[in-house]
Structure formats: C-alpha cells, structure tokens
mmCIF file of C-alpha atoms in Angstrom:
data_model
loop_
_atom_site.group_PDB
_atom_site.id
_atom_site.type_symbol
_atom_site.label_atom_id
_atom_site.label_comp_id
_atom_site.label_asym_id
_atom_site.label_seq_id
_atom_site.Cartn_x
_atom_site.Cartn_y
_atom_site.Cartn_z
ATOM 1 C CA MET A 161 126.430 109.178 98.220
ATOM 2 C CA LYS A 162 125.300 107.713 94.876
ATOM 3 C CA LEU A 163 121.691 107.709 93.789
ATOM 4 C CA LYS A 164 120.427 104.273 92.773
ATOM 5 C CA ALA A 165 118.486 104.546 89.516
ATOM 6 C CA ILE A 166 116.379 102.307 87.284
ATOM 7 C CA ILE A 167 114.847 102.808 83.846
ATOM 8 C CA ILE A 168 111.277 101.728 83.048
ATOM 9 C CA GLU A 169 110.824 102.265 79.324
ATOM 10 C CA ASP A 170 109.395 100.029 76.599
ATOM 11 C CA GLU A 171 111.421 101.563 73.747
ATOM 12 C CA PRO A 172 114.959 100.059 73.453
ATOM 13 C CA LEU A 173 116.353 103.187 71.778
ATOM 14 C CA ALA A 174 115.067 105.393 74.590
ATOM 15 C CA ARG A 175 116.614 103.090 77.210
ATOM 16 C CA ASP A 176 119.925 103.138 75.350
ATOM 17 C CA LEU A 177 119.858 106.933 75.161
ATOM 18 C CA ILE A 178 119.317 107.264 78.909
ATOM 19 C CA LYS A 179 122.088 104.765 79.631
ATOM 20 C CA ASN A 180 124.436 106.660 77.323
ATOM 21 C CA TYR A 181 123.652 109.967 79.033
ATOM 22 C CA LEU A 182 124.143 108.398 82.477
ATOM 23 C CA ALA A 183 127.580 107.006 81.622
ATOM 24 C CA ASN A 184 129.368 110.163 82.807
ATOM 25 C CA GLU A 185 127.175 110.837 85.845
ATOM 26 C CA ASN A 186 129.403 109.665 88.681
ATOM 27 C CA ASP A 187 126.841 110.170 91.420
ATOM 28 C CA ILE A 188 124.182 107.947 89.812
ATOM 29 C CA ASP A 189 124.366 104.155 89.794
ATOM 30 C CA LEU A 190 122.096 102.462 87.248
ATOM 31 C CA ILE A 191 120.972 99.234 88.906
ATOM 32 C CA GLY A 192 118.387 97.990 86.414
ATOM 33 C CA GLU A 193 116.334 98.561 83.284
ATOM 34 C CA PHE A 194 112.869 97.243 82.536
ATOM 35 C CA ASP A 195 110.723 97.265 79.417
ATOM 36 C CA ASN A 196 107.257 97.189 80.982
ATOM 37 C CA GLY A 197 105.289 98.537 83.929
ATOM 38 C CA PHE A 198 104.815 95.182 85.624
ATOM 39 C CA SER A 199 108.494 94.344 85.982
ATOM 40 C CA GLY A 200 109.226 97.994 86.744
ATOM 41 C CA LEU A 201 106.726 98.051 89.597
ATOM 42 C CA LYS A 202 108.246 94.887 91.045
ATOM 43 C CA ALA A 203 111.726 96.398 90.740
ATOM 44 C CA ILE A 204 110.723 99.584 92.572
ATOM 45 C CA ASN A 205 109.272 97.565 95.442
ATOM 46 C CA GLU A 206 112.253 95.208 95.656
ATOM 47 C CA LEU A 207 115.265 97.359 94.712
ATOM 48 C CA LYS A 208 114.101 100.599 96.401
ATOM 49 C CA PRO A 209 115.749 102.931 93.861
ATOM 50 C CA ASP A 210 116.260 106.612 94.650
ATOM 51 C CA LEU A 211 115.480 107.669 91.090
ATOM 52 C CA VAL A 212 113.298 106.234 88.331
ATOM 53 C CA PHE A 213 113.239 107.204 84.673
ATOM 54 C CA LEU A 214 109.628 106.354 83.892
ATOM 55 C CA ASP A 215 107.931 106.250 80.512
ATOM 56 C CA VAL A 216 104.398 107.644 80.662
ATOM 57 C CA GLN A 217 102.908 105.755 77.734
ATOM 58 C CA MET A 218 103.444 101.994 77.935
ATOM 59 C CA PRO A 219 101.131 99.147 76.914
ATOM 60 C CA LYS A 220 99.090 97.318 79.564
ATOM 61 C CA LEU A 221 100.329 99.389 82.522
ATOM 62 C CA THR A 222 101.101 103.089 81.959
ATOM 63 C CA GLY A 223 103.519 105.139 84.020
ATOM 64 C CA ILE A 224 100.683 106.950 85.790
ATOM 65 C CA GLU A 225 98.897 103.673 86.572
ATOM 66 C CA LEU A 226 102.157 102.284 87.945
ATOM 67 C CA LEU A 227 102.421 105.244 90.323
ATOM 68 C CA GLU A 228 98.899 104.595 91.582
ATOM 69 C CA LEU A 229 100.052 101.172 92.794
ATOM 70 C CA LEU A 230 103.078 102.389 94.767
ATOM 71 C CA ASP A 231 103.127 102.780 98.536
ATOM 72 C CA GLU A 232 106.437 104.677 98.650
ATOM 73 C CA PHE A 233 107.748 106.970 95.938
ATOM 74 C CA PRO A 234 111.279 107.437 94.624
ATOM 75 C CA LYS A 235 112.208 110.574 92.706
ATOM 76 C CA ILE A 236 110.663 110.399 89.254
ATOM 77 C CA ILE A 237 111.824 111.738 85.907
ATOM 78 C CA PHE A 238 109.126 111.097 83.327
ATOM 79 C CA THR A 239 109.976 110.379 79.730
ATOM 80 C CA THR A 240 107.041 111.264 77.535
ATOM 81 C CA ALA A 241 105.797 111.980 74.046
ATOM 82 C CA TYR A 242 102.813 113.954 75.379
ATOM 83 C CA ASP A 243 101.727 117.055 73.526
ATOM 84 C CA GLU A 244 102.228 120.613 74.787
ATOM 85 C CA TYR A 245 98.909 120.738 76.620
ATOM 86 C CA ALA A 246 99.695 117.700 78.734
ATOM 87 C CA ILE A 247 103.255 118.839 79.381
ATOM 88 C CA LYS A 248 101.894 121.899 81.178
ATOM 89 C CA ALA A 249 100.696 119.481 83.845
ATOM 90 C CA PHE A 250 104.241 118.308 84.476
ATOM 91 C CA GLU A 251 105.555 121.849 84.663
ATOM 92 C CA LEU A 252 103.277 122.593 87.602
ATOM 93 C CA ASN A 253 104.969 119.997 89.782
ATOM 94 C CA ALA A 254 108.262 119.319 91.523
ATOM 95 C CA VAL A 255 108.975 116.258 89.377
ATOM 96 C CA ASP A 256 110.597 116.734 85.984
ATOM 97 C CA TYR A 257 109.837 115.368 82.531
ATOM 98 C CA LEU A 258 111.827 114.696 79.389
ATOM 99 C CA LEU A 259 110.022 115.206 76.103
ATOM 100 C CA LYS A 260 111.198 112.654 73.545
ATOM 101 C CA PRO A 261 113.564 113.035 71.825
ATOM 102 C CA PHE A 262 115.618 114.881 74.475
ATOM 103 C CA SER A 263 119.146 116.277 74.313
ATOM 104 C CA LYS A 264 122.073 115.654 76.644
ATOM 105 C CA GLU A 265 121.770 119.241 77.878
ATOM 106 C CA ARG A 266 118.074 118.804 78.725
ATOM 107 C CA PHE A 267 118.854 115.485 80.421
ATOM 108 C CA SER A 268 121.522 117.154 82.576
ATOM 109 C CA GLN A 269 119.102 119.909 83.556
ATOM 110 C CA SER A 270 116.623 117.281 84.668
ATOM 111 C CA LEU A 271 119.225 115.515 86.807
ATOM 112 C CA ASN A 272 120.213 118.802 88.430
ATOM 113 C CA LYS A 273 116.591 119.433 89.271
ATOM 114 C CA VAL A 274 116.373 116.041 90.947
ATOM 115 C CA ARG A 275 119.566 116.655 92.923
ATOM 116 C CA GLU A 276 118.336 120.008 94.181
ATOM 117 C CA LYS A 277 114.908 119.095 95.476
ATOM 118 C CA SER A 278 112.673 116.225 96.398
ATOM 119 C CA SER A 279 109.828 115.028 94.201
ATOM 120 C CA ASP A 280 106.176 115.389 95.053
ATOM 121 C CA ILE A 281 104.099 113.575 92.466
ATOM 122 C CA SER A 282 100.757 113.955 94.229
ATOM 123 C CA GLU A 283 99.686 117.042 92.255
ATOM 124 C CA LEU A 284 100.813 115.492 88.986
ATOM 125 C CA LYS A 285 98.820 112.333 89.639
ATOM 126 C CA LYS A 286 95.834 114.458 90.591
ATOM 127 C CA HIS A 287 96.008 116.542 87.413
ATOM 128 C CA VAL A 288 96.463 113.589 85.068
ATOM 129 C CA SER A 289 93.733 111.549 86.745
ATOM 130 C CA GLU A 290 91.374 114.527 86.556
ATOM 131 C CA THR A 291 91.863 115.042 82.828
ATOM 132 C CA LYS A 292 92.042 111.555 81.345
ATOM 133 C CA GLN A 293 89.206 109.264 80.280
ATOM 134 C CA LEU A 294 89.553 105.789 81.672
ATOM 135 C CA ASP A 295 90.218 103.009 79.179
ATOM 136 C CA LYS A 296 90.720 100.277 81.786
ATOM 137 C CA ILE A 297 90.707 99.779 85.550
ATOM 138 C CA VAL A 298 93.840 98.736 87.417
ATOM 139 C CA VAL A 299 93.397 97.081 90.819
ATOM 140 C CA LYS A 300 96.096 95.913 93.202
ATOM 141 C CA SER A 301 95.094 92.970 95.383
ATOM 142 C CA ASN A 302 97.815 91.802 97.776
ATOM 143 C CA ASP A 303 100.778 91.216 95.441
ATOM 144 C CA LYS A 304 98.655 90.716 92.343
ATOM 145 C CA ILE A 305 97.852 93.398 89.768
ATOM 146 C CA ASN A 306 94.575 93.035 87.895
ATOM 147 C CA ILE A 307 94.005 94.972 84.686
ATOM 148 C CA ILE A 308 90.301 94.990 83.936
ATOM 149 C CA PRO A 309 89.124 95.932 80.412
ATOM 150 C CA LEU A 310 86.041 98.131 80.569
ATOM 151 C CA ASN A 311 84.042 95.783 78.344
ATOM 152 C CA GLU A 312 84.334 93.048 81.004
ATOM 153 C CA ILE A 313 82.740 95.209 83.712
ATOM 154 C CA LEU A 314 79.074 94.651 84.513
ATOM 155 C CA TYR A 315 78.648 97.412 87.092
ATOM 156 C CA PHE A 316 80.231 99.393 89.922
ATOM 157 C CA GLU A 317 78.826 99.532 93.441
ATOM 158 C CA ALA A 318 79.691 102.189 96.033
ATOM 159 C CA GLN A 319 81.094 100.868 99.320
ATOM 160 C CA ASP A 320 82.040 103.809 101.564
ATOM 161 C CA ASP A 321 85.410 105.126 100.293
ATOM 162 C CA TYR A 322 85.753 102.188 97.879
ATOM 163 C CA VAL A 323 83.958 100.798 94.870
ATOM 164 C CA MET A 324 83.279 97.139 94.196
ATOM 165 C CA ILE A 325 83.832 96.304 90.544
ATOM 166 C CA TYR A 326 81.697 93.421 89.301
ATOM 167 C CA THR A 327 82.980 91.696 86.176
ATOM 168 C CA LYS A 328 82.077 88.636 84.161
ATOM 169 C CA THR A 329 84.746 86.636 86.007
ATOM 170 C CA GLY A 330 84.664 88.006 89.549
ATOM 171 C CA LYS A 331 84.670 91.134 91.685
ATOM 172 C CA PHE A 332 87.417 93.547 92.757
ATOM 173 C CA LEU A 333 87.588 96.229 95.444
ATOM 174 C CA LYS A 334 89.294 99.529 94.572
ATOM 175 C CA TYR A 335 89.895 102.699 96.560
ATOM 176 C CA GLU A 336 88.011 105.154 94.368
ATOM 177 C CA THR A 337 84.914 107.344 94.381
ATOM 178 C CA MET A 338 81.765 106.950 92.335
ATOM 179 C CA LYS A 339 81.977 110.634 91.444
ATOM 180 C CA TYR A 340 85.389 110.114 89.844
ATOM 181 C CA LEU A 341 84.154 107.101 87.872
ATOM 182 C CA GLU A 342 81.029 108.910 86.732
ATOM 183 C CA GLU A 343 83.157 111.767 85.411
ATOM 184 C CA HIS A 344 85.894 109.697 83.747
ATOM 185 C CA LEU A 345 84.216 106.611 82.319
ATOM 186 C CA ASP A 346 83.054 106.672 78.701
ATOM 187 C CA LYS A 347 79.623 108.316 78.969
ATOM 188 C CA SER A 348 78.387 106.475 75.892
ATOM 189 C CA LYS A 349 78.915 103.135 77.669
ATOM 190 C CA PHE A 350 78.463 103.745 81.390
ATOM 191 C CA ILE A 351 75.664 105.497 83.242
ATOM 192 C CA ARG A 352 74.904 106.071 86.910
ATOM 193 C CA ILE A 353 71.446 104.745 87.781
ATOM 194 C CA HIS A 354 71.583 105.175 91.557
ATOM 195 C CA ARG A 355 73.831 106.776 94.157
ATOM 196 C CA SER A 356 75.259 103.267 94.632
ATOM 197 C CA TYR A 357 75.414 101.952 91.050
ATOM 198 C CA ILE A 358 77.047 102.690 87.710
ATOM 199 C CA ILE A 359 76.218 100.167 84.999
ATOM 200 C CA ASN A 360 77.703 99.113 81.691
ATOM 201 C CA VAL A 361 74.815 99.811 79.311
ATOM 202 C CA ASN A 362 75.993 97.075 76.969
ATOM 203 C CA GLU A 363 75.054 94.599 79.702
ATOM 204 C CA LEU A 364 71.549 96.050 80.158
ATOM 205 C CA GLN A 365 68.825 93.522 79.297
ATOM 206 C CA LYS A 366 65.667 95.361 80.348
ATOM 207 C CA ILE A 367 64.066 97.861 82.714
ATOM 208 C CA GLU A 368 61.230 96.679 84.962
ATOM 209 C CA LYS A 369 58.752 98.480 87.160
ATOM 210 C CA PHE A 370 58.178 97.129 90.630
ATOM 211 C CA GLY A 371 55.962 98.628 93.292
ATOM 212 C CA LYS A 372 54.138 101.876 92.622
ATOM 213 C CA ASP A 373 56.869 104.204 91.347
ATOM 214 C CA ASN A 374 60.019 102.134 91.514
ATOM 215 C CA TYR A 375 62.140 100.671 88.732
ATOM 216 C CA GLN A 376 64.985 98.246 88.408
ATOM 217 C CA VAL A 377 67.371 97.207 85.637
ATOM 218 C CA ILE A 378 68.180 93.638 84.705
ATOM 219 C CA LEU A 379 71.771 93.079 83.612
ATOM 220 C CA SER A 380 73.385 90.056 81.988
ATOM 221 C CA GLY A 381 73.481 87.144 84.400
ATOM 222 C CA ASN A 382 70.034 88.094 85.757
ATOM 223 C CA ILE A 383 71.472 90.822 88.004
ATOM 224 C CA ASN A 384 68.794 93.137 89.430
ATOM 225 C CA LEU A 385 69.731 96.680 90.475
ATOM 226 C CA SER A 386 67.511 99.491 91.711
ATOM 227 C CA VAL A 387 67.139 102.699 89.720
ATOM 228 C CA SER A 388 66.599 105.852 91.757
ATOM 229 C CA ARG A 389 63.695 108.130 90.793
ATOM 230 C CA SER A 390 66.013 111.006 89.964
ATOM 231 C CA ARG A 391 68.143 108.792 87.696
ATOM 232 C CA TYR A 392 65.259 107.013 85.967
ATOM 233 C CA GLN A 393 64.418 109.952 83.700
ATOM 234 C CA HIS A 394 68.070 110.359 82.791
ATOM 235 C CA LEU A 395 68.276 106.665 81.942
ATOM 236 C CA LYS A 396 65.186 106.947 79.708
ATOM 237 C CA GLN A 397 66.706 109.887 77.863
ATOM 238 C CA PHE A 398 69.980 108.044 77.489
ATOM 239 C CA LEU A 399 68.181 105.067 75.922
ATOM 240 C CA ASN A 400 65.858 107.286 73.832
ATOM 241 C CA LEU A 401 62.787 105.765 75.467
#
C-alpha cells in the first residue's frame, strides 16, 4: 500500500529536490506541496497524509509550531538547517531529519527509517520547546490560527491548566503553564509579579501601594494587577528601584 506524502517547505529548490528524490520511490505517492505552515497545516487536516516532509524554519509559522496545532500526527521527516547542537535533539527520537543540503543516499536512509517504524514526535517537541526562547505565541481557536507578537501582549493570567493572554486587541486562551512561560519568555521584557500574572514590562505605567503592605501595578489601559509580597522585591530589583 502506498504512503501518501506532502511537502511543507518554503524554499522552492528544497521542494524540487525532494520531488526529484521521490520520483523513483514507487511506494510513496506525493499528493501535495505547500510553501508555508498555514496551508500545510490545512493540508494535513484535510488530506490526512501518511508522511510529511516538514521544514523546521519557516516564516510566520515554524514546523514545530505547526506540530503544536495538530490533533493527529502523520510520520514526519524534518528538513532543517539547524546546527549540530540542535540536531542532537532529533537524533534522540523516532522521527528522522534531513540536514540541508542532503544527498539522495541520506534521503533514502530516511525513507527506510520511516518504513521500518512509526514516528513519535512527543519527545522531540518536548526537547525543542524546553530549549527555545519564545519569539511569538501561537494560539488555535476553533479553525482559526492566531499568531501573537510578544510586543502586543499586555500580560498573562493563569487559569488552571491554561493561560489567558491579554493583548491590545483582545484575549486568547492557550493550553500552557505559567512556569513554561516564565522560563521561555524574554526575561528582559517579561516578569512574573504574582503566581497568577506575568506582565510585559514595556506596558508598565506605575507601581502603587494599597493597604498596609500590598502593592499593585498599573499597565497601559489602566489595568490593575496585584503584586505578591515575594515578587515585589524581585520587581524592584528588576526596575532598579
């Protein structure tokens, strides 16, 4: 039985190379090629391919961010220009990778690996998400994908296993932990002021005392948020107060 495959790759030459290498693979049927993560994500959900050749580094929506939005996973062969350190992450997992530029022999080895065993991308996603600094937030809401630049975020609020992301234009709910955000947001721009809040310091207008020993921050838009006692000293140090 043939494997249905698609290519998600923003570089035309890389797509052409994969298509050329696939020409003699009789058990793989190429059913589509896409030059960006958005159309690729839609294709995976609609076409249900068995195999995806997925570029890691794409504008707007990266390969890893695309995977975070999937409910069901095909077999994945990553195409990447990552350095040696990052490639070690791929080698720890059942999925395979192709380091650009890759040879026909290396491509064939990758296909054989896919034929022999199933892919489990969970550890790969975990490793990459643990080591990268966030440069944007991607949120899936029904069938819509929202890409939120960090400079548009006012603050994050913890809501059980989710976080509510408050922006200048609205709010978005994402399945994520505050601990993860605290560790992976740019620490020169975001700071946790309470077990429930992480703020964008560029939106901070002032700090006010209320009650005997309590403080609150005022963000753009006259948003008031409590600062915990344990975090107040850290906030003062951060602001050199």
